[in-house]
mmCIF file of C-alpha atoms in Angstrom:
data_model
loop_
_atom_site.group_PDB
_atom_site.id
_atom_site.type_symbol
_atom_site.label_atom_id
_atom_site.label_comp_id
_atom_site.label_asym_id
_atom_site.label_seq_id
_atom_site.Cartn_x
_atom_site.Cartn_y
_atom_site.Cartn_z
ATOM 1 C CA MET A 1 -31.604 -11.797 1.454
ATOM 2 C CA GLU A 2 -28.981 -9.330 0.251
ATOM 3 C CA GLU A 3 -25.675 -10.862 -0.850
ATOM 4 C CA LYS A 4 -22.667 -10.285 1.388
ATOM 5 C CA GLY A 5 -18.954 -10.480 0.634
ATOM 6 C CA LEU A 6 -15.884 -10.847 2.809
ATOM 7 C CA ILE A 7 -13.570 -7.855 2.304
ATOM 8 C CA PHE A 8 -10.232 -7.278 4.001
ATOM 9 C CA ASP A 9 -9.440 -3.738 2.881
ATOM 10 C CA ILE A 10 -10.824 -0.748 0.997
ATOM 11 C CA GLN A 11 -8.345 1.868 -0.187
ATOM 12 C CA GLY A 12 -9.171 5.206 -1.766
ATOM 13 C CA TYR A 13 -7.127 7.436 -4.044
ATOM 14 C CA SER A 14 -5.262 4.669 -5.879
ATOM 15 C CA VAL A 15 -3.597 5.722 -9.138
ATOM 16 C CA HIS A 16 -1.805 2.479 -10.091
ATOM 17 C CA ASP A 17 -4.635 -0.031 -10.533
ATOM 18 C CA GLY A 18 -6.477 1.175 -13.597
ATOM 19 C CA PRO A 19 -7.186 4.504 -15.281
ATOM 20 C CA GLY A 20 -7.593 7.651 -13.212
ATOM 21 C CA CYS A 21 -8.103 7.844 -9.471
ATOM 22 C CA ARG A 22 -9.774 4.731 -8.064
ATOM 23 C CA THR A 23 -11.076 2.988 -4.978
ATOM 24 C CA LEU A 24 -9.582 -0.485 -4.416
ATOM 25 C CA VAL A 25 -11.697 -3.207 -2.840
ATOM 26 C CA PHE A 26 -9.774 -6.275 -1.632
ATOM 27 C CA LEU A 27 -11.788 -9.488 -1.255
ATOM 28 C CA LYS A 28 -10.683 -12.461 0.836
ATOM 29 C CA GLY A 29 -10.141 -15.935 -0.537
ATOM 30 C CA CYS A 30 -7.839 -17.138 -3.297
ATOM 31 C CA PRO A 31 -7.506 -20.494 -5.091
ATOM 32 C CA LEU A 32 -3.791 -19.863 -5.620
ATOM 33 C CA ASP A 33 -1.133 -20.127 -2.912
ATOM 34 C CA CYS A 34 1.748 -18.039 -4.265
ATOM 35 C CA ALA A 35 4.858 -18.246 -2.108
ATOM 36 C CA TRP A 36 5.728 -14.586 -2.816
ATOM 37 C CA CYS A 37 2.220 -13.234 -2.099
ATOM 38 C CA SER A 38 2.251 -9.622 -0.887
ATOM 39 C CA ASN A 39 -1.336 -9.864 0.405
ATOM 40 C CA PRO A 40 -1.255 -13.085 2.464
ATOM 41 C CA GLU A 41 -4.227 -11.855 4.488
ATOM 42 C CA GLY A 42 -6.273 -12.319 1.321
ATOM 43 C CA LYS A 43 -5.590 -16.032 0.901
ATOM 44 C CA LEU A 44 -8.089 -17.606 3.287
ATOM 45 C CA PHE A 45 -11.825 -17.120 2.940
ATOM 46 C CA LYS A 46 -12.436 -16.321 6.596
ATOM 47 C CA PRO A 47 -11.727 -13.487 9.043
ATOM 48 C CA GLU A 48 -8.267 -13.736 10.611
ATOM 49 C CA ILE A 49 -6.491 -12.123 13.527
ATOM 50 C CA MET A 50 -3.342 -10.172 12.721
ATOM 51 C CA TYR A 51 -0.901 -9.357 15.531
ATOM 52 C CA ARG A 52 1.332 -6.302 15.235
ATOM 53 C CA ALA A 53 3.987 -6.809 17.878
ATOM 54 C CA THR A 54 5.311 -3.261 17.490
ATOM 55 C CA LYS A 55 2.032 -1.920 18.892
ATOM 56 C CA CYS A 56 1.817 -4.395 21.771
ATOM 57 C CA THR A 57 2.224 -2.851 25.255
ATOM 58 C CA TYR A 58 2.692 -6.071 27.219
ATOM 59 C CA LEU A 59 6.406 -5.466 27.802
ATOM 60 C CA THR A 60 6.220 -1.710 28.261
ATOM 61 C CA GLN A 61 3.014 -1.434 30.303
ATOM 62 C CA GLY A 62 2.276 -4.975 31.409
ATOM 63 C CA CYS A 63 -1.004 -5.080 29.487
ATOM 64 C CA GLU A 64 -2.597 -8.550 29.581
ATOM 65 C CA ARG A 65 -6.172 -7.739 28.579
ATOM 66 C CA CYS A 66 -6.137 -9.960 25.494
ATOM 67 C CA ILE A 67 -4.640 -12.876 27.438
ATOM 68 C CA THR A 68 -7.325 -12.809 30.110
ATOM 69 C CA ALA A 69 -10.115 -12.190 27.566
ATOM 70 C CA CYS A 70 -9.412 -15.301 25.475
ATOM 71 C CA PRO A 71 -11.520 -18.249 26.742
ATOM 72 C CA GLU A 72 -9.458 -20.729 24.694
ATOM 73 C CA GLY A 73 -6.053 -19.695 26.044
ATOM 74 C CA ALA A 74 -4.897 -18.989 22.503
ATOM 75 C CA ILE A 75 -2.744 -16.003 23.533
ATOM 76 C CA GLN A 76 0.306 -16.630 25.701
ATOM 77 C CA LYS A 77 3.368 -14.766 26.859
ATOM 78 C CA ASN A 78 6.369 -15.426 24.662
ATOM 79 C CA LEU A 79 8.747 -16.851 27.233
ATOM 80 C CA SER A 80 11.458 -17.387 24.629
ATOM 81 C CA GLY A 81 11.824 -13.623 24.232
ATOM 82 C CA ASN A 82 13.103 -13.006 27.782
ATOM 83 C CA GLY A 83 12.133 -9.354 27.521
ATOM 84 C CA ASP A 84 13.933 -8.813 24.222
ATOM 85 C CA GLN A 85 12.179 -5.957 22.408
ATOM 86 C CA GLU A 86 13.067 -7.575 19.074
ATOM 87 C CA ILE A 87 11.004 -10.667 19.923
ATOM 88 C CA ALA A 88 7.208 -10.572 19.755
ATOM 89 C CA PRO A 89 5.940 -10.249 23.360
ATOM 90 C CA LEU A 90 3.028 -12.619 22.783
ATOM 91 C CA VAL A 91 2.387 -15.742 20.738
ATOM 92 C CA LEU A 92 -0.950 -16.848 19.267
ATOM 93 C CA ASP A 93 -2.099 -20.420 18.818
ATOM 94 C CA ARG A 94 -4.319 -19.671 15.831
ATOM 95 C CA SER A 95 -5.712 -23.198 15.724
ATOM 96 C CA LYS A 96 -7.674 -22.286 18.873
ATOM 97 C CA CYS A 97 -9.214 -19.253 17.142
ATOM 98 C CA GLN A 98 -10.980 -21.252 14.437
ATOM 99 C CA HIS A 99 -14.448 -21.227 15.979
ATOM 100 C CA CYS A 100 -14.294 -18.026 18.025
ATOM 101 C CA ARG A 101 -17.120 -15.623 17.207
ATOM 102 C CA ASP A 102 -16.712 -12.975 19.912
ATOM 103 C CA LEU A 103 -13.047 -11.985 19.416
ATOM 104 C CA ASP A 104 -13.037 -10.190 22.754
ATOM 105 C CA CYS A 105 -9.246 -10.119 22.626
ATOM 106 C CA VAL A 106 -9.384 -7.702 19.666
ATOM 107 C CA ALA A 107 -12.058 -5.500 21.233
ATOM 108 C CA LEU A 108 -9.951 -5.099 24.397
ATOM 109 C CA CYS A 109 -6.702 -4.319 22.565
ATOM 110 C CA TYR A 110 -6.844 -0.536 22.858
ATOM 111 C CA PHE A 111 -3.524 -0.030 21.066
ATOM 112 C CA GLU A 112 -4.619 -2.058 18.007
ATOM 113 C CA ALA A 113 -1.867 -4.641 18.260
ATOM 114 C CA LEU A 114 -4.609 -7.152 17.453
ATOM 115 C CA LYS A 115 -7.003 -6.567 14.602
ATOM 116 C CA VAL A 116 -9.498 -8.619 12.653
ATOM 117 C CA CYS A 117 -8.700 -8.900 8.967
ATOM 118 C CA GLY A 118 -11.922 -9.513 7.057
ATOM 119 C CA ARG A 119 -15.347 -7.920 7.408
ATOM 120 C CA TRP A 120 -18.640 -8.921 5.829
ATOM 121 C CA TYR A 121 -20.175 -6.197 3.660
ATOM 122 C CA SER A 122 -23.600 -6.241 2.099
ATOM 123 C CA VAL A 123 -23.902 -4.942 -1.455
ATOM 124 C CA SER A 124 -25.630 -1.784 -0.237
ATOM 125 C CA GLU A 125 -22.945 -1.141 2.398
ATOM 126 C CA LEU A 126 -20.189 -1.377 -0.180
ATOM 127 C CA MET A 127 -22.090 0.769 -2.669
ATOM 128 C CA ARG A 128 -22.423 3.525 -0.060
ATOM 129 C CA VAL A 129 -18.624 3.592 0.202
ATOM 130 C CA LEU A 130 -18.171 3.662 -3.568
ATOM 131 C CA LYS A 131 -20.746 6.383 -4.112
ATOM 132 C CA ARG A 132 -19.093 8.453 -1.370
ATOM 133 C CA ASP A 133 -15.754 8.138 -3.204
ATOM 134 C CA GLN A 134 -17.235 8.632 -6.656
ATOM 135 C CA GLN A 135 -17.119 12.423 -6.422
ATOM 136 C CA TYR A 136 -13.320 12.302 -6.036
ATOM 137 C CA TRP A 137 -12.486 9.981 -8.939
ATOM 138 C CA GLY A 138 -12.716 12.458 -11.781
ATOM 139 C CA GLY A 139 -13.747 11.560 -15.289
ATOM 140 C CA MET A 140 -11.535 8.474 -15.739
ATOM 141 C CA GLY A 141 -11.662 6.871 -12.307
ATOM 142 C CA GLY A 142 -13.756 4.121 -10.785
ATOM 143 C CA VAL A 143 -13.508 1.005 -8.641
ATOM 144 C CA THR A 144 -10.957 -1.804 -8.896
ATOM 145 C CA PHE A 145 -11.701 -5.173 -7.308
ATOM 146 C CA SER A 146 -8.652 -7.082 -6.132
ATOM 147 C CA GLY A 147 -7.753 -9.643 -3.500
ATOM 148 C CA GLY A 148 -7.193 -12.419 -2.894
ATOM 149 C CA GLU A 149 -9.175 -13.445 -5.935
ATOM 150 C CA PRO A 150 -12.231 -11.188 -6.275
ATOM 151 C CA LEU A 151 -14.065 -13.444 -8.734
ATOM 152 C CA MET A 152 -13.963 -16.305 -6.229
ATOM 153 C CA GLN A 153 -16.946 -14.741 -4.403
ATOM 154 C CA ARG A 154 -19.120 -15.110 -7.488
ATOM 155 C CA ARG A 155 -22.603 -14.348 -6.209
ATOM 156 C CA PHE A 156 -21.527 -11.294 -4.255
ATOM 157 C CA MET A 157 -19.440 -10.002 -7.154
ATOM 158 C CA ARG A 158 -22.279 -10.496 -9.614
ATOM 159 C CA ALA A 159 -24.581 -8.396 -7.426
ATOM 160 C CA VAL A 160 -21.946 -5.699 -6.852
ATOM 161 C CA LEU A 161 -20.986 -5.507 -10.526
ATOM 162 C CA GLU A 162 -24.620 -5.072 -11.507
ATOM 163 C CA ALA A 163 -25.023 -2.298 -8.927
ATOM 164 C CA CYS A 164 -21.859 -0.552 -10.164
ATOM 165 C CA ARG A 165 -23.061 -0.741 -13.759
ATOM 166 C CA ASP A 166 -26.415 0.744 -12.783
ATOM 167 C CA ALA A 167 -24.563 3.570 -10.989
ATOM 168 C CA TYR A 168 -22.382 4.259 -14.072
ATOM 169 C CA ILE A 169 -19.197 3.312 -12.184
ATOM 170 C CA HIS A 170 -16.172 2.281 -14.254
ATOM 171 C CA ILE A 171 -15.171 -1.251 -13.169
ATOM 172 C CA ALA A 172 -11.727 -2.845 -13.178
ATOM 173 C CA VAL A 173 -10.639 -6.193 -11.767
ATOM 174 C CA GLU A 174 -7.279 -7.699 -10.843
ATOM 175 C CA THR A 175 -7.708 -11.436 -11.234
ATOM 176 C CA SER A 176 -5.865 -14.695 -11.687
ATOM 177 C CA ALA A 177 -8.689 -15.889 -14.010
ATOM 178 C CA TYR A 178 -8.613 -19.197 -12.133
ATOM 179 C CA ILE A 179 -12.369 -19.690 -12.255
ATOM 180 C CA GLU A 180 -14.817 -21.888 -14.146
ATOM 181 C CA PRO A 181 -15.012 -20.501 -17.732
ATOM 182 C CA GLY A 182 -18.765 -19.941 -17.837
ATOM 183 C CA ALA A 183 -18.753 -18.004 -14.565
ATOM 184 C CA PHE A 184 -15.663 -16.103 -15.717
ATOM 185 C CA LEU A 185 -17.310 -14.827 -18.889
ATOM 186 C CA GLU A 186 -20.559 -14.104 -17.060
ATOM 187 C CA LEU A 187 -18.799 -11.831 -14.560
ATOM 188 C CA MET A 188 -16.449 -10.255 -17.069
ATOM 189 C CA ARG A 189 -19.277 -8.919 -19.199
ATOM 190 C CA PHE A 190 -19.830 -6.277 -16.488
ATOM 191 C CA VAL A 191 -16.131 -5.315 -16.405
ATOM 192 C CA ASP A 192 -14.557 -2.435 -18.330
ATOM 193 C CA TRP A 193 -10.903 -3.136 -17.598
ATOM 194 C CA ALA A 194 -9.001 -6.222 -16.480
ATOM 195 C CA PHE A 195 -5.542 -7.046 -15.202
ATOM 196 C CA ILE A 196 -4.892 -10.791 -15.426
ATOM 197 C CA ASP A 197 -1.734 -12.370 -14.053
ATOM 198 C CA ILE A 198 0.365 -14.931 -15.852
ATOM 199 C CA LYS A 199 2.792 -16.257 -13.256
ATOM 200 C CA HIS A 200 4.581 -18.790 -15.487
ATOM 201 C CA MET A 201 4.046 -20.411 -18.880
ATOM 202 C CA ASP A 202 5.090 -23.904 -17.811
ATOM 203 C CA PRO A 203 2.154 -25.676 -16.088
ATOM 204 C CA GLU A 204 4.276 -27.698 -13.677
ATOM 205 C CA LYS A 205 6.458 -24.769 -12.664
ATOM 206 C CA HIS A 206 3.293 -22.738 -12.234
ATOM 207 C CA ARG A 207 1.920 -25.453 -9.948
ATOM 208 C CA ALA A 208 5.159 -25.526 -7.951
ATOM 209 C CA GLY A 209 4.986 -21.777 -7.326
ATOM 210 C CA THR A 210 1.255 -21.265 -6.904
ATOM 211 C CA GLY A 211 -0.263 -24.637 -6.031
ATOM 212 C CA VAL A 212 -2.276 -24.885 -9.265
ATOM 213 C CA SER A 213 -1.591 -25.455 -12.961
ATOM 214 C CA ASN A 214 -1.823 -22.552 -15.420
ATOM 215 C CA GLU A 215 -4.022 -24.365 -17.947
ATOM 216 C CA LEU A 216 -7.349 -22.920 -16.781
ATOM 217 C CA ILE A 217 -5.825 -19.442 -16.528
ATOM 218 C CA LEU A 218 -4.397 -19.467 -20.042
ATOM 219 C CA SER A 219 -7.555 -20.924 -21.549
ATOM 220 C CA ASN A 220 -9.680 -18.261 -19.857
ATOM 221 C CA ILE A 221 -7.416 -15.505 -21.135
ATOM 222 C CA ALA A 222 -7.720 -16.875 -24.670
ATOM 223 C CA LEU A 223 -11.473 -17.295 -24.225
ATOM 224 C CA LEU A 224 -11.898 -13.691 -23.095
ATOM 225 C CA ALA A 225 -9.620 -12.299 -25.816
ATOM 226 C CA ARG A 226 -11.618 -14.090 -28.524
ATOM 227 C CA SER A 227 -15.088 -13.526 -27.043
ATOM 228 C CA GLY A 228 -15.709 -10.064 -28.416
ATOM 229 C CA TRP A 229 -15.451 -8.585 -24.914
ATOM 230 C CA SER A 230 -15.219 -4.805 -25.281
ATOM 231 C CA GLY A 231 -13.024 -4.052 -22.268
ATOM 232 C CA ARG A 232 -9.282 -3.457 -22.093
ATOM 233 C CA LEU A 233 -7.120 -6.386 -21.016
ATOM 234 C CA ILE A 234 -3.625 -5.932 -19.579
ATOM 235 C CA ILE A 235 -1.578 -9.043 -18.809
ATOM 236 C CA ARG A 236 0.527 -8.692 -15.685
ATOM 237 C CA MET A 237 3.493 -10.691 -14.465
ATOM 238 C CA PRO A 238 5.140 -10.306 -11.073
ATOM 239 C CA VAL A 239 8.830 -10.855 -11.798
ATOM 240 C CA ILE A 240 9.912 -13.403 -9.179
ATOM 241 C CA PRO A 241 13.655 -14.085 -8.904
ATOM 242 C CA GLY A 242 14.585 -17.630 -9.817
ATOM 243 C CA PHE A 243 11.014 -18.535 -10.705
ATOM 244 C CA ASN A 244 9.823 -16.795 -13.864
ATOM 245 C CA ASP A 245 12.448 -14.163 -14.697
ATOM 246 C CA ASP A 246 14.366 -16.176 -17.303
ATOM 247 C CA ASP A 247 14.385 -15.145 -20.959
ATOM 248 C CA GLU A 248 12.773 -18.399 -22.122
ATOM 249 C CA ASN A 249 9.676 -17.893 -20.001
ATOM 250 C CA ILE A 250 9.340 -14.258 -21.049
ATOM 251 C CA LEU A 251 9.576 -15.156 -24.737
ATOM 252 C CA LYS A 252 6.998 -17.947 -24.339
ATOM 253 C CA THR A 253 4.680 -15.463 -22.646
ATOM 254 C CA ALA A 254 5.066 -13.056 -25.563
ATOM 255 C CA GLU A 255 4.338 -15.886 -28.006
ATOM 256 C CA PHE A 256 1.142 -16.753 -26.138
ATOM 257 C CA LEU A 257 -0.010 -13.132 -26.143
ATOM 258 C CA ARG A 258 0.515 -12.866 -29.890
ATOM 259 C CA GLU A 259 -1.376 -16.132 -30.460
ATOM 260 C CA VAL A 260 -4.493 -14.813 -28.683
ATOM 261 C CA GLY A 261 -4.245 -11.313 -30.144
ATOM 262 C CA LEU A 262 -3.081 -9.393 -27.060
ATOM 263 C CA VAL A 263 -0.468 -6.656 -27.230
ATOM 264 C CA GLU A 264 -0.046 -5.184 -23.712
ATOM 265 C CA MET A 265 1.826 -6.445 -20.685
ATOM 266 C CA ASN A 266 2.779 -4.931 -17.333
ATOM 267 C CA ILE A 267 5.756 -6.502 -15.571
ATOM 268 C CA LEU A 268 6.006 -5.826 -11.849
ATOM 269 C CA PRO A 269 9.334 -5.872 -9.975
ATOM 270 C CA PHE A 270 9.560 -8.166 -6.965
ATOM 271 C CA HIS A 271 9.425 -6.488 -3.557
ATOM 272 C CA ARG A 272 9.219 -7.622 0.061
ATOM 273 C CA LEU A 273 6.454 -5.274 1.192
ATOM 274 C CA GLY A 274 4.310 -8.226 2.250
ATOM 275 C CA ASP A 275 6.894 -9.566 4.707
ATOM 276 C CA SER A 276 5.448 -7.797 7.749
ATOM 277 C CA LYS A 277 1.948 -9.091 6.989
ATOM 278 C CA TRP A 278 3.179 -12.686 6.901
ATOM 279 C CA THR A 279 4.690 -12.037 10.348
ATOM 280 C CA GLN A 280 1.421 -10.555 11.630
ATOM 281 C CA LEU A 281 -0.322 -13.758 10.537
ATOM 282 C CA GLY A 282 2.190 -15.878 12.434
ATOM 283 C CA ALA A 283 3.995 -17.113 9.320
ATOM 284 C CA VAL A 284 7.448 -16.712 7.799
ATOM 285 C CA TYR A 285 7.675 -15.072 4.385
ATOM 286 C CA PRO A 286 9.408 -17.584 2.075
ATOM 287 C CA TYR A 287 11.016 -14.746 0.080
ATOM 288 C CA ARG A 288 12.248 -12.810 3.100
ATOM 289 C CA ASP A 289 15.903 -13.001 2.048
ATOM 290 C CA TYR A 290 15.376 -12.131 -1.619
ATOM 291 C CA GLU A 291 16.335 -8.739 -2.990
ATOM 292 C CA GLY A 292 14.070 -6.552 -5.099
ATOM 293 C CA THR A 293 14.349 -6.902 -8.869
ATOM 294 C CA PRO A 294 17.184 -4.665 -10.191
ATOM 295 C CA GLU A 295 16.215 -1.967 -12.671
ATOM 296 C CA GLU A 296 18.652 -3.458 -15.186
ATOM 297 C CA LYS A 297 16.819 -6.783 -15.061
ATOM 298 C CA MET A 298 13.454 -5.118 -15.599
ATOM 299 C CA ALA A 299 14.824 -3.114 -18.519
ATOM 300 C CA HIS A 300 16.197 -6.300 -20.091
ATOM 301 C CA LEU A 301 12.851 -8.113 -19.805
ATOM 302 C CA GLN A 302 11.042 -5.089 -21.173
ATOM 303 C CA LYS A 303 13.309 -5.040 -24.216
ATOM 304 C CA LEU A 304 12.654 -8.735 -24.845
ATOM 305 C CA LEU A 305 8.923 -8.082 -24.920
ATOM 306 C CA LEU A 306 9.187 -4.943 -27.019
ATOM 307 C CA ASP A 307 11.272 -6.856 -29.548
ATOM 308 C CA GLN A 308 8.384 -9.336 -29.749
ATOM 309 C CA GLN A 309 5.947 -6.511 -30.560
ATOM 310 C CA ILE A 310 4.399 -6.531 -27.084
ATOM 311 C CA ALA A 311 3.864 -3.125 -25.462
ATOM 312 C CA CYS A 312 5.516 -3.542 -22.067
ATOM 313 C CA TYR A 313 5.096 -1.272 -19.052
ATOM 314 C CA VAL A 314 7.408 -1.608 -16.045
ATOM 315 C CA GLY A 315 5.943 -1.284 -12.577
ATOM 316 C CA SER A 316 3.793 1.842 -12.158
ATOM 317 C CA GLU A 317 5.293 3.553 -15.216
ATOM 318 C CA THR A 318 2.205 3.057 -17.353
ATOM 319 C CA PRO A 319 0.156 5.243 -19.706
ATOM 320 C CA PHE A 320 -2.953 4.632 -17.602
#
């Protein structure tokens, strides 16, 4: 039987996730639980319903198709809103959606206020998409697998990576490297380019922010760097205010990179672009009230890294 993977988005024409023009494939499921996550729909390894209240016509047209379609009564009128356009017209009890297979509520939502996030793709289905896009990539482009954590779906990824290699497709991954070392190296041997996140150098602070320690991540980075792997490895760090943006952590990160023989790092300014997706999943974004990282702060962190002989790129201002 052909392997299948759970994918929540495929985006073409990306120019910020590896060299050239690329197609991004986002896989569901992640072993980390970062409080600042900008792709919360990628955390759980299962299809989920997202509710976009701005597209809902219950208040404006009295549409109740999703309410009547749900056999579990999971969708109800939001009586607390009292007709306020700023309040979501409907509320979802997602615990009642756990075992639903039909999702008639989504099929009957003609204005796409409800949508299913997560679709199963076979390897051949995904390869048809990639080969369709391949003619637009140019000489340096390819596919970038992201998530979620793309390497979490090991068997599917192994089959897809082999198919991409056979089709002469340049492969990049964006990964946390939180995966068993043997499986990590086995998958990475198909990869041409990797972005690996280091969220924090202190294991306990890393656990507090992501739900897991950083020990496996750091050991896998060192393992890959010393394995003779021929690809290009860029370390990334999302700069999270009050979590990892202090000078001490940045300098410890630079020290680690030097120890394992790495010289490139991409620091990413914090943003709140994921806020609306948390809302669509019925959750509150923990970083909703935080401001984006000031340019002055990013410039300061960049200088710290440059002074430590680490090539540092800020945001999308990269040479690739």
